[in-house]
Amino acid sequence: MISYNPKDWIRFIFDLHRSDTLVRLLPLLTGTGLYAAGIVWCLQHWVADPANSPLRQLSVLHGLLGFAISILVVFRTNTAYDRWWEGRRQWGALVNNSRNFAIKLNAMLPGDDDRNRTFFKQLLPRFAHELMIHLQSEETRYSLDEQPHPEIPDFDRRKHVPNQVASLLASRLAALHRQGTLSDTQLLLLNGELSSLLDICGACERIKNTPIPYSYSAFIKKFIFFYVLSLPVGYGLGLQYWIVPVTLFVLYVLASLELIAEEIEDPFGKDTNDLPMGRLVDTIRRNVQETLA
Amino acid sequence: MISYNPKDWIRFIFDLHRSDTLVRLLPLLTGTGLYAAGIVWCLQHWVADPANSPLRQLSVLHGLLGFAISILVVFRTNTAYDRWWEGRRQWGALVNNSRNFAIKLNAMLPGDDDRNRTFFKQLLPRFAHELMIHLQSEETRYSLDEQPHPEIPDFDRRKHVPNQVASLLASRLAALHRQGTLSDTQLLLLNGELSSLLDICGACERIKNTPIPYSYSAFIKKFIFFYVLSLPVGYGLGLQYWIVPVTLFVLYVLASLELIAEEIEDPFGKDTNDLPMGRLVDTIRRNVQETLA
Amino acid sequence: MISYNPKDWIRFIFDLHRSDTLVRLLPLLTGTGLYAAGIVWCLQHWVADPANSPLRQLSVLHGLLGFAISILVVFRTNTAYDRWWEGRRQWGALVNNSRNFAIKLNAMLPGDDDRNRTFFKQLLPRFAHELMIHLQSEETRYSLDEQPHPEIPDFDRRKHVPNQVASLLASRLAALHRQGTLSDTQLLLLNGELSSLLDICGACERIKNTPIPYSYSAFIKKFIFFYVLSLPVGYGLGLQYWIVPVTLFVLYVLASLELIAEEIEDPFGKDTNDLPMGRLVDTIRRNVQETLA
Amino acid sequence: MISYNPKDWIRFIFDLHRSDTLVRLLPLLTGTGLYAAGIVWCLQHWVADPANSPLRQLSVLHGLLGFAISILVVFRTNTAYDRWWEGRRQWGALVNNSRNFAIKLNAMLPGDDDRNRTFFKQLLPRFAHELMIHLQSEETRYSLDEQPHPEIPDFDRRKHVPNQVASLLASRLAALHRQGTLSDTQLLLLNGELSSLLDICGACERIKNTPIPYSYSAFIKKFIFFYVLSLPVGYGLGLQYWIVPVTLFVLYVLASLELIAEEIEDPFGKDTNDLPMGRLVDTIRRNVQETLA
Amino acid sequence: MISYNPKDWIRFIFDLHRSDTLVRLLPLLTGTGLYAAGIVWCLQHWVADPANSPLRQLSVLHGLLGFAISILVVFRTNTAYDRWWEGRRQWGALVNNSRNFAIKLNAMLPGDDDRNRTFFKQLLPRFAHELMIHLQSEETRYSLDEQPHPEIPDFDRRKHVPNQVASLLASRLAALHRQGTLSDTQLLLLNGELSSLLDICGACERIKNTPIPYSYSAFIKKFIFFYVLSLPVGYGLGLQYWIVPVTLFVLYVLASLELIAEEIEDPFGKDTNDLPMGRLVDTIRRNVQETLA
């Protein structure tokens, strides 16, 4: 995710970031520009009576459908934003639950129970870390920046790792309960936070694995494509070569909205606009370790 | 559900999938094209003074209502998408709750209690499987890919099967509680996940059995029908035969949005855009079995 | 509620159901058609220089406000749909909670405790039934299709009946708890479902008793009225008598959306689009009786 | 709140209720009408070549911004409606929780414990009543329509009264728990309803005390103002004096939507459209007293 | 936050508050005005045949995209408002939970347990205060308006302070539980309020730290910029110098909406429209102290 000052308009308008839609659409815009110019050339040479050609009124199509395509594409972008924001909310909930888990364990475990404190101090942030790796489909192992804990095994990477971490947490709490370190009530108190871990994991998987329905997505792209390609036909007689920048601007706007939607509807990658999962994992680690120190 | 790469525009635009709305609308489009051409022919032959005919201004109707029909149809599609997404959320919650159920049971049951572990290992994914069959209204029996468990009966397929599975789960937990295997607190800890099963089932049934109100759905179809059929009358004098592609494109856009809405508002069938329930059931089975291994 | 196949377009378009908005608007449409024709007649006879009359430009009004009225009316219909869908969600929750209540009681009560089983088997579906009667403001008594239970009294119909049913349920559970049949934990486990009953009842009452604010509803109707009545004045000079079908179509669209909104914003009546409460009550009764059998 | 039959269109259209926006906007409409007529007079007398004046094209401004102002104002009204509906939901929750509180207490308290029953019978509805007074910022004391209860003090009206009522309820429950009348579990069962009281109170205070941000509200008003005042300038040359009714109708629509938004965004006053809190308090009192009778 | 009377239109329209968008946009508006005038001058002097120039039809671009930009910017503002309102809801929840925490502690702690009462009386409002400081990223220490409590340490300002406050609260409750002052059940009863504190803190951090995605925000600004700058080119030939006020008004509307969105999407600063956190902290302090008095 790019951190930015939303009030710095100059930078927004003139800075062409590598991931800016203007840059990414450049090939498409170039091709469409040539196409539009070609259509105008054809119209100028091949249409017999340009002043009275019914082609001049073809633009009615774009007027009628201009509403539909605008509202469709803006809704599309907003739906994608809702998914992005839900992803962010889930990771925010992970931060909250990790903190609450930690302050409750801190209050419950005896102050000198180093073994358990270290165990949870390592395992709680580990869940967030493994979830990040899981969502980014990476194969890298957990880079141990601290001494490995004897009771935290190497997880089986062919299976579902966050599940294993959560299961180890649950088993540990049950063991502490059996030993009498945690009472019945204390187990109940920790239940909400424990269950939330896999709820968050599942919600992120849902967002990642379920793009908007195929036929919806295909329809929007087909609609934009035909709409833009028919623009020079409808307006070429009137606007002459001025239709080229008009077509490009309309294409730029519609395709940008669709591109942005595609980019933000899966917020768990490593693109410019994706969620700062790494930073959130660090926050969780720091907060949990401060609390359980 | 079709898995696809949302960034592969070429494929979206040119690949005519069997379920693509363009393919499904072909007969309707052909008929409407002939109708539009017929109207133009009539206008050209039968209207006395075409240049000053008040018919030329009939297009005002389409301008006034163009916005209403656009926003109505886009809202319709978004409402359908919300239902589709809620269906997906419910199945996501089923994954989450099955996982949490499994890791809690794994922590609670003694490690060598094979009988109970196998019982839950089979019954938990069974709920998801039976819910899928229930939602697809299939009569097929559960294909046993594993040895039947002596304590899991054949469910009565004339009654509500997911209900029976959940009831068997609840009874088993109560029996384990009576035997002292599960404590009071442990029963409480499992309550959320247990209740969630039938909540999810009911929510899916609600989405499946309650389409949008009849008069709303009928009105949208009537509106599209009259709007499109009056297009050639309003624009035929001006656009001549160019009104044919215009009418077809407008019809394609409006009818596609309605078709997509119809298809995704019931996400539990076996259509191209329906939810991948089979895959989710497999995920649940694999995760539960890994956890309770 | 009408069950229908959403893909059967022919039926939607040509079948004029008794409750179809086209049928219900017929008198209004007839009157407005006569009015529009009268206005055109007046314009043709009384306007001096029709070609240059400033009246020709009055249509600017409809262009400027066409957006506003379209979006307002579509939003209105969507708000009404949200209420309808919330009503459906509440009844779905009633199904879920009745089922969960039953499977928990089934697990808790001894298998041979016929007295309590019959009690709950009758009382649980009774709540749904009484809620339906309460929402439809009917005076009819509960038609006993089964032998009356000695411990279920005739409820006092001058008071709030669902309240009495829920109170009887709560008292019974408390009595079972005092007798030792239900433990502390079991009472806790049933608490969510018990509380949900009156929550659902209250939510349905809220939807039923609170239409959208009066001034909002009045404003929309006034806006539609003046907008449609000024159409023939603004377009009559240009469109001549063609303004009559245009006015009628615009009125049909706007008034239909308002009519549909009015109909679905209270989903608890006996109209065509109202919720199938009777069927849901049957589902609850059947499921509860299967479970507690 | 006005109770009304949403299907009585005649009344909606012709009945000018004292709070109707048409009535309230009368002075503004009169002034604007005179202003518009004045502008037309000036244009007719001072513009040299009216047929070719660039002023004729000024109307492009209203076309471009017509959609923005429409959607902005409709969204504004919908946001206000959401707040109104949330206020209604909160009061609905108060009804639900009071009922649940009562049926649980009724099940828990011995049937002959008149002292406690009367205490809660008076105190529970009192919360709703005090919340209403608190939200209407009234100074009036609670009108005792029943014999004062010796254990319910006069609350200190300089402090937060609903808080004191809830605190007294909590203390009473804790005292009953200490005496052994209520068990641990029963205290837990009542916790949800008890906490909900102040949650509802806080939510209502939030809606009441937080209008939409100042700069947003100011911007909408400025936008409407300049948009309407520039209408006669842009259209006066073409429409002549017909611009007066056009301007008035546009102003009526936009200002009405804003007025309605202002009125319903704070639903806790005593305006025509405000929530029927008094009736809801009565419902709570009647239901609680029936239950705890 | 500015407190205001939403019905005082005169003030809204004519009062130019320092933070009014009109004031803040003044330099931009001046520059754009000069630019637009320059374009008109160029068009008047350099275009050969102004009456038939295809440039006259360039305005089609603004018609086609006018809808897209309007809906995009209005959605943008609504998204920002949703964030602002969520921030307000979170602080409202903080008020509610602090009050509930206080009335429960008041009911649980013996009336003469001054030590614990003072402890919570100081620590509960402290959480709100520290959260405010944390969100405003201030370095100022807590201004002690009361005698410091021996058991409340100076928190380590290099670490996460709200976390430390919540942790101290949790530890204190656990200590009271170990001493027997609080029972198991009472600990459970306080769990919801305790967990909510860090949930609220995390939600506020999420809103503060996650603006809308960079490419979305950059696109909107680029779109407004190019749209407004091309206005004089498209309309200059027709409108002459009247295009200057038109361009300025369009720019004022679009840029104001974007400015308002930027301002309210982070509701935790000290801007005019930001949330009145200071007042809410005072409310919490006053209510908690009244309750625990």
Short mmCIF file of N, CA and C in Angstrom, two decimals, chain A residues 35-80:
data_model
loop_
_atom_site.label_atom_id
_atom_site.label_comp_id
_atom_site.label_asym_id
_atom_site.label_seq_id
_atom_site.Cartn_x
_atom_site.Cartn_y
_atom_site.Cartn_z
N TYR A 35 -7.08 3.40 -34.11
CA TYR A 35 -8.36 2.89 -34.62
C TYR A 35 -9.32 4.06 -34.88
N ALA A 36 -9.45 4.97 -33.88
CA ALA A 36 -10.40 6.09 -34.01
C ALA A 36 -10.01 6.97 -35.19
N ALA A 37 -8.72 7.25 -35.33
CA ALA A 37 -8.27 8.08 -36.45
C ALA A 37 -8.60 7.39 -37.78
N GLY A 38 -8.41 6.10 -37.83
CA GLY A 38 -8.72 5.35 -39.05
C GLY A 38 -10.20 5.44 -39.39
N ILE A 39 -11.04 5.33 -38.38
CA ILE A 39 -12.48 5.42 -38.63
C ILE A 39 -12.83 6.80 -39.20
N VAL A 40 -12.25 7.85 -38.61
CA VAL A 40 -12.55 9.19 -39.11
C VAL A 40 -12.12 9.31 -40.57
N TRP A 41 -10.93 8.81 -40.89
CA TRP A 41 -10.45 8.85 -42.27
C TRP A 41 -11.46 8.16 -43.21
N CYS A 42 -11.91 6.99 -42.79
CA CYS A 42 -12.88 6.25 -43.61
C CYS A 42 -14.16 7.07 -43.79
N LEU A 43 -14.66 7.63 -42.69
CA LEU A 43 -15.90 8.39 -42.77
C LEU A 43 -15.75 9.57 -43.72
N GLN A 44 -14.60 10.25 -43.62
CA GLN A 44 -14.40 11.43 -44.45
C GLN A 44 -14.32 11.07 -45.93
N HIS A 45 -13.79 9.90 -46.25
CA HIS A 45 -13.61 9.54 -47.65
C HIS A 45 -14.76 8.74 -48.22
N TRP A 46 -15.46 7.98 -47.41
CA TRP A 46 -16.42 7.04 -47.96
C TRP A 46 -17.89 7.43 -47.79
N VAL A 47 -18.16 8.36 -46.87
CA VAL A 47 -19.57 8.70 -46.67
C VAL A 47 -19.98 9.76 -47.71
N ALA A 48 -21.05 9.50 -48.43
CA ALA A 48 -21.41 10.33 -49.57
C ALA A 48 -21.84 11.75 -49.16
N ASP A 49 -22.91 11.84 -48.34
CA ASP A 49 -23.46 13.15 -48.00
C ASP A 49 -23.33 13.35 -46.49
N PRO A 50 -22.13 13.73 -46.05
CA PRO A 50 -21.89 13.72 -44.60
C PRO A 50 -22.86 14.60 -43.81
N ALA A 51 -23.32 15.70 -44.38
CA ALA A 51 -24.14 16.62 -43.60
C ALA A 51 -25.47 15.98 -43.21
N ASN A 52 -26.01 15.13 -44.06
CA ASN A 52 -27.32 14.56 -43.78
C ASN A 52 -27.29 13.06 -43.49
N SER A 53 -26.10 12.50 -43.36
CA SER A 53 -26.00 11.07 -43.12
C SER A 53 -26.71 10.69 -41.82
N PRO A 54 -27.51 9.62 -41.85
CA PRO A 54 -28.10 9.17 -40.57
C PRO A 54 -27.03 8.77 -39.55
N LEU A 55 -25.81 8.52 -40.03
CA LEU A 55 -24.74 8.17 -39.10
C LEU A 55 -24.54 9.25 -38.03
N ARG A 56 -24.80 10.50 -38.42
CA ARG A 56 -24.64 11.61 -37.48
C ARG A 56 -25.49 11.41 -36.23
N GLN A 57 -26.59 10.66 -36.39
CA GLN A 57 -27.47 10.52 -35.24
C GLN A 57 -27.21 9.25 -34.44
N LEU A 58 -26.17 8.52 -34.89
CA LEU A 58 -25.84 7.28 -34.19
C LEU A 58 -25.45 7.58 -32.75
N SER A 59 -25.03 8.83 -32.54
CA SER A 59 -24.57 9.20 -31.21
C SER A 59 -25.67 9.04 -30.16
N VAL A 60 -26.92 8.90 -30.65
CA VAL A 60 -28.01 8.70 -29.71
C VAL A 60 -27.77 7.45 -28.85
N LEU A 61 -27.11 6.47 -29.46
CA LEU A 61 -26.77 5.24 -28.73
C LEU A 61 -25.96 5.55 -27.48
N HIS A 62 -24.96 6.43 -27.67
CA HIS A 62 -24.07 6.71 -26.55
C HIS A 62 -24.75 7.53 -25.48
N GLY A 63 -25.67 8.37 -25.91
CA GLY A 63 -26.45 9.11 -24.93
C GLY A 63 -27.31 8.17 -24.09
N LEU A 64 -28.00 7.26 -24.79
CA LEU A 64 -28.91 6.35 -24.08
C LEU A 64 -28.16 5.44 -23.11
N LEU A 65 -27.00 4.93 -23.57
CA LEU A 65 -26.29 3.96 -22.73
C LEU A 65 -25.22 4.59 -21.85
N GLY A 66 -24.99 5.89 -22.05
CA GLY A 66 -23.97 6.55 -21.24
C GLY A 66 -24.26 6.45 -19.75
N PHE A 67 -25.54 6.62 -19.39
CA PHE A 67 -25.96 6.45 -18.00
C PHE A 67 -25.62 5.05 -17.52
N ALA A 68 -26.11 4.08 -18.31
CA ALA A 68 -25.99 2.70 -17.86
C ALA A 68 -24.54 2.32 -17.62
N ILE A 69 -23.66 2.68 -18.58
CA ILE A 69 -22.27 2.26 -18.42
C ILE A 69 -21.61 3.01 -17.27
N SER A 70 -21.95 4.28 -17.09
CA SER A 70 -21.34 5.03 -15.99
C SER A 70 -21.72 4.42 -14.65
N ILE A 71 -23.02 4.22 -14.47
CA ILE A 71 -23.46 3.75 -13.16
C ILE A 71 -22.99 2.32 -12.93
N LEU A 72 -22.93 1.53 -13.99
CA LEU A 72 -22.48 0.15 -13.85
C LEU A 72 -21.03 0.09 -13.40
N VAL A 73 -20.19 0.90 -14.05
CA VAL A 73 -18.77 0.86 -13.76
C VAL A 73 -18.49 1.45 -12.38
N VAL A 74 -19.22 2.52 -12.02
CA VAL A 74 -18.99 3.10 -10.70
C VAL A 74 -19.44 2.12 -9.61
N PHE A 75 -20.56 1.45 -9.84
CA PHE A 75 -20.99 0.44 -8.87
C PHE A 75 -19.96 -0.68 -8.76
N ARG A 76 -19.43 -1.08 -9.91
CA ARG A 76 -18.41 -2.12 -9.93
C ARG A 76 -17.23 -1.74 -9.05
N THR A 77 -16.77 -0.49 -9.19
CA THR A 77 -15.63 -0.04 -8.41
C THR A 77 -15.99 0.01 -6.93
N ASN A 78 -17.22 0.41 -6.64
CA ASN A 78 -17.61 0.46 -5.24
C ASN A 78 -17.74 -0.92 -4.63
N THR A 79 -18.22 -1.87 -5.39
CA THR A 79 -18.27 -3.24 -4.88
C THR A 79 -16.87 -3.74 -4.57
N ALA A 80 -15.93 -3.44 -5.50
CA ALA A 80 -14.55 -3.87 -5.27
C ALA A 80 -13.99 -3.19 -4.03
#
